[in-house]
Short mmCIF file of C-alpha atoms and ligand atoms in Angstrom, two decimals:
data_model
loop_
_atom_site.label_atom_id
_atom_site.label_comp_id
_atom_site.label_asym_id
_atom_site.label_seq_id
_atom_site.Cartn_x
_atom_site.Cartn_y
_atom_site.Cartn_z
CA UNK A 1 117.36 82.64 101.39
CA UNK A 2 114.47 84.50 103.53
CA UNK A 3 115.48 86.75 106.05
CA UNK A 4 113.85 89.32 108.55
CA UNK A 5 114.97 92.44 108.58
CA UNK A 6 113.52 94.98 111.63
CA UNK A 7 113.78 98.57 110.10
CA UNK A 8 113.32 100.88 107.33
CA UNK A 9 112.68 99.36 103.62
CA UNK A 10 114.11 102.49 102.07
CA UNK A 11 117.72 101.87 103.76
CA UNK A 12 117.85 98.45 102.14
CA UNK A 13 120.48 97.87 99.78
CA UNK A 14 118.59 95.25 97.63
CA UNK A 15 117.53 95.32 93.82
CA UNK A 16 113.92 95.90 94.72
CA UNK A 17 111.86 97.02 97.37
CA UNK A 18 107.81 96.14 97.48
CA UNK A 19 105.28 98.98 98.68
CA UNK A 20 102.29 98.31 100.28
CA UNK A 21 100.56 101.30 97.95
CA UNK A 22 96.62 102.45 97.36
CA UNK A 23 94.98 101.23 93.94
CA UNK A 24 95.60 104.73 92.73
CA UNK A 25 99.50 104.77 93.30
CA UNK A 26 99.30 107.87 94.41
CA UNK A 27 101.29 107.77 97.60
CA UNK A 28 100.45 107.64 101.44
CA UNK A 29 101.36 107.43 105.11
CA UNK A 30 102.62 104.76 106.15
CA UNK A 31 105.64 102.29 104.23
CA UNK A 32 104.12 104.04 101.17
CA UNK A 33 104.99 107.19 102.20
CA UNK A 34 108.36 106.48 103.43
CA UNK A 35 109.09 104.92 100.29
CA UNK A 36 107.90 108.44 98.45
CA UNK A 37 109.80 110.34 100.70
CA UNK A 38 112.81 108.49 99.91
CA UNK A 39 112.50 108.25 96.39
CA UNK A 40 111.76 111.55 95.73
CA UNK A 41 108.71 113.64 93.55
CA UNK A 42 109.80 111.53 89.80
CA UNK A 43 107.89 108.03 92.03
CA UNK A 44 104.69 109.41 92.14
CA UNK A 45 104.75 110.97 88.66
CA UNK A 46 106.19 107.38 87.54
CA UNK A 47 103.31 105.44 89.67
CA UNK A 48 100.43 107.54 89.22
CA UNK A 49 100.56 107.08 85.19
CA UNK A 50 100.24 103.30 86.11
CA UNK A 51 96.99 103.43 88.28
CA UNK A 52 94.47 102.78 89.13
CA UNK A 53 95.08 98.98 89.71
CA UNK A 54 92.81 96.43 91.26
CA UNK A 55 93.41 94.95 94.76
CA UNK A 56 95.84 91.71 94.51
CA UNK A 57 97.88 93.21 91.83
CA UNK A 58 101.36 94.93 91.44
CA UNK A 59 103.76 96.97 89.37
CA UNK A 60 106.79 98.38 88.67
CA UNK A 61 108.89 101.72 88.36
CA UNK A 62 112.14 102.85 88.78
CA UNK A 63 113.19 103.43 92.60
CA UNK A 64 114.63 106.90 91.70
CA UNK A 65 116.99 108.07 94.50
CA UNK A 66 116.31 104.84 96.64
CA UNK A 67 118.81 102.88 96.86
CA UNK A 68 116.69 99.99 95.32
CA UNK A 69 116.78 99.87 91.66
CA UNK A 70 112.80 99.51 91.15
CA UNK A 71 110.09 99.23 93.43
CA UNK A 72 107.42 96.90 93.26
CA UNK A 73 103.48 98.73 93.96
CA UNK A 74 101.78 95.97 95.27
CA UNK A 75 97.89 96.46 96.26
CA UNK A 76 96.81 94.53 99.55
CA UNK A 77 93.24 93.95 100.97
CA UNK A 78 91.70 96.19 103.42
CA UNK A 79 90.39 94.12 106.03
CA UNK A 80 86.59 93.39 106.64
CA UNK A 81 86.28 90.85 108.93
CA UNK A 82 87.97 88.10 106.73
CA UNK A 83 84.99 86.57 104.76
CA UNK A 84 85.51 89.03 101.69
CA UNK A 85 88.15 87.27 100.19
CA UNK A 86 90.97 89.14 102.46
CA UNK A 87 93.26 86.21 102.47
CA UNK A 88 93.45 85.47 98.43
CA UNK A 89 93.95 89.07 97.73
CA UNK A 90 96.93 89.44 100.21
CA UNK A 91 98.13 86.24 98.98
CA UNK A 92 98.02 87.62 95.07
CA UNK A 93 99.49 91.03 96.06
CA UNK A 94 102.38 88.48 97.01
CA UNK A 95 102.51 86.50 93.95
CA UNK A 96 101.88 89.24 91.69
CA UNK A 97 104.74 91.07 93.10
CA UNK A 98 107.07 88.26 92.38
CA UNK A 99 105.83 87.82 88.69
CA UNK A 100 106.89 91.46 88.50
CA UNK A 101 110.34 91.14 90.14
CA UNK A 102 111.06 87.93 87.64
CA UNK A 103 109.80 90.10 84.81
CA UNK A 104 112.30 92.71 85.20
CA UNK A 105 115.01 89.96 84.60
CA UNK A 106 117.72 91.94 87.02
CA UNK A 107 115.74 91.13 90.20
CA UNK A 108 117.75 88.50 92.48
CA UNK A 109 116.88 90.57 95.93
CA UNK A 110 113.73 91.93 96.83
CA UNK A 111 112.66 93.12 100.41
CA UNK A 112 108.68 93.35 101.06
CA UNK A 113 106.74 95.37 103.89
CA UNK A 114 103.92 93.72 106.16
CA UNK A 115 101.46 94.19 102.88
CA UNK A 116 98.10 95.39 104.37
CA UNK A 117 99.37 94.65 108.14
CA UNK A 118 99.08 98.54 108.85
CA UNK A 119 96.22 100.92 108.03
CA UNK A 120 94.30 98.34 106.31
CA UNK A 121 94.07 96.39 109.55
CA UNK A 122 94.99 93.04 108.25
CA UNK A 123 95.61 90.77 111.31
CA UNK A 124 99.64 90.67 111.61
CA UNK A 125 99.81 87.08 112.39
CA UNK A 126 97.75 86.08 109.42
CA UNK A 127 99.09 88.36 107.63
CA UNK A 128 102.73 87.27 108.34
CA UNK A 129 101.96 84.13 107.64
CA UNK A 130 100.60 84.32 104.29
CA UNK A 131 103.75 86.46 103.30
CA UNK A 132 105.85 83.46 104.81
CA UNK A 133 104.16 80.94 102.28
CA UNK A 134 104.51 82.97 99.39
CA UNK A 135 108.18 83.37 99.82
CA UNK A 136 109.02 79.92 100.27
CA UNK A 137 107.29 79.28 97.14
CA UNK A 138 110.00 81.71 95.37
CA UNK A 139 112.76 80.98 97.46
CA UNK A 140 114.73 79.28 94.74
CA UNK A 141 114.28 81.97 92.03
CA UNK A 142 116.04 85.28 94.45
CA UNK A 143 119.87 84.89 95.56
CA UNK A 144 117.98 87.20 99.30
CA UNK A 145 114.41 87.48 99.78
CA UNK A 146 114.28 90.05 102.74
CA UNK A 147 111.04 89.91 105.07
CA UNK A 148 110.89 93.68 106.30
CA UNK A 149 109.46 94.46 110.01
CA UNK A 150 109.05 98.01 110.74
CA UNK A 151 109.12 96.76 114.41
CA UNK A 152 110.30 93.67 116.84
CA UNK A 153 107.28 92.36 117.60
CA UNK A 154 106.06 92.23 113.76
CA UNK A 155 110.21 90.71 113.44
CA UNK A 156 109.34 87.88 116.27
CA UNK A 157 106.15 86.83 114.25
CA UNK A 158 108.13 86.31 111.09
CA UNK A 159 111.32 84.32 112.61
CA UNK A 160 108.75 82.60 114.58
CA UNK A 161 106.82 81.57 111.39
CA UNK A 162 109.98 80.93 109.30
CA UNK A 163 110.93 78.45 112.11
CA UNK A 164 108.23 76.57 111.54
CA UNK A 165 108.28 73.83 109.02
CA UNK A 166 106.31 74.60 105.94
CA UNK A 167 102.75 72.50 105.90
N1 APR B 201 109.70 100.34 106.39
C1 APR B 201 109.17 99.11 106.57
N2 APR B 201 107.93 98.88 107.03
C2 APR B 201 107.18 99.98 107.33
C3 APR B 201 107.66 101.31 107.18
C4 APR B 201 108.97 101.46 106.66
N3 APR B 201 109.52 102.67 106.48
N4 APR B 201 106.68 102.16 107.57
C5 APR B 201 105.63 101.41 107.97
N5 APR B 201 105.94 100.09 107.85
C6 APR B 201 105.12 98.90 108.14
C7 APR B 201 103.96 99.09 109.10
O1 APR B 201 104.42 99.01 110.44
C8 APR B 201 103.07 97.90 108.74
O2 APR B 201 103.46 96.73 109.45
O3 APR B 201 104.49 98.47 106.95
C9 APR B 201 103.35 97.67 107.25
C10 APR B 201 102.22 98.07 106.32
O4 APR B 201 101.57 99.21 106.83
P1 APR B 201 101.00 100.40 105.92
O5 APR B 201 102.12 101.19 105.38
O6 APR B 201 99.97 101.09 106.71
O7 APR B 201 100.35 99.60 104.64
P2 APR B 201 98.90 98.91 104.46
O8 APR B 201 98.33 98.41 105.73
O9 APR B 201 99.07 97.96 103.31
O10 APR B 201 97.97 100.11 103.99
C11 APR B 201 98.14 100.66 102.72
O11 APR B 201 98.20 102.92 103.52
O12 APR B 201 99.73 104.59 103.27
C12 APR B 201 98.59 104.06 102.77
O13 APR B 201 98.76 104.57 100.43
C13 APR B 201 98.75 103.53 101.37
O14 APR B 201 96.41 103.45 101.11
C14 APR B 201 97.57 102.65 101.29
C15 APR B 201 97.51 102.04 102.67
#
């Protein structure tokens, strides 16, 4: 089941959280800071060992004092324009962050951010509806797969894209 959620990430009660992070892990503003902040100081020691990563791709640590079991580091494009590959890259971080959810073999709820649909300028629309696609395809494998808005308008674009009927 997808759902939209308009709030905080770090409330969530769910087995793991995604963070829209930097390639060097190292914390942020942002969902990525938030998700520090919440965690506490072990996150970043935990993440930081694991970077850098390339844009597209994703791991996993512990989720410390979150409520979330592990969290999910997922790297998203910054946005050029749209002709540098923007839309694969988002579309990976996505995927990739799935393949690490499955890997951890406890994972049946996950709750993602708007990946990239904040400092890195990604178009929200675009970006909400690549997010959208990717879901569906993992639907089956998550008992909740929460879509996280950090506002309503971002919450409108992803009931209004879930409404529609997948292409
Ligand atoms: N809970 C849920 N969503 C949030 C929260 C939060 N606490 N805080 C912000 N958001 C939303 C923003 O409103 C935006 O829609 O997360 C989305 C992603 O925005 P950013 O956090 O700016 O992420 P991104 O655009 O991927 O940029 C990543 O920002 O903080 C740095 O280290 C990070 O360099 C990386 C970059």
């Amino acid at each position: 089941m997808i759902e939209v959620f308009v709030g905080d990430i770090t409330e969530l009660e769910v087995d793991a959280i995604v963070n829209a992070a930097s390639r060097a892990l190292a914390g942020g503003g942002g969902v990525d800071g938030a998700i520090h902040a919440a965690a506490g100081p072990e996150l970043v020691r935990a993440s930081r060992a694991l970077g850098p990563i390339e844009t597209g791709s994703a791991v996993i640590t512990p989720g410390f004092r979150l409520p979330a079991r592990h969290v999910i580091h997922a790297v998203g494009p910054i946005w050029h324009g749209g002709r540098q590959g923007e839309a694969e890259l988002l579309e990976r971080a996505y995927e990739t962050s799935f393949e690490r959810a499955l890997g951890a073999g406890d994972v049946r709820s996950i709750a993602f951010p708007a990946i990239s649909a904040g400092v890195y300028g990604y178009p929200k629309e675009s970006a909400v509806e690549i997010a959208v696609r990717v879901m569906r395809r993992h639907e089956k494998e998550f008992r909740r797969i929460v879509a996280c808005a950090f506002d309503e308008r971002t919450g409108t674009l992803y009931r209004r894209e879930l409404s529609v009927r997948p292409k």
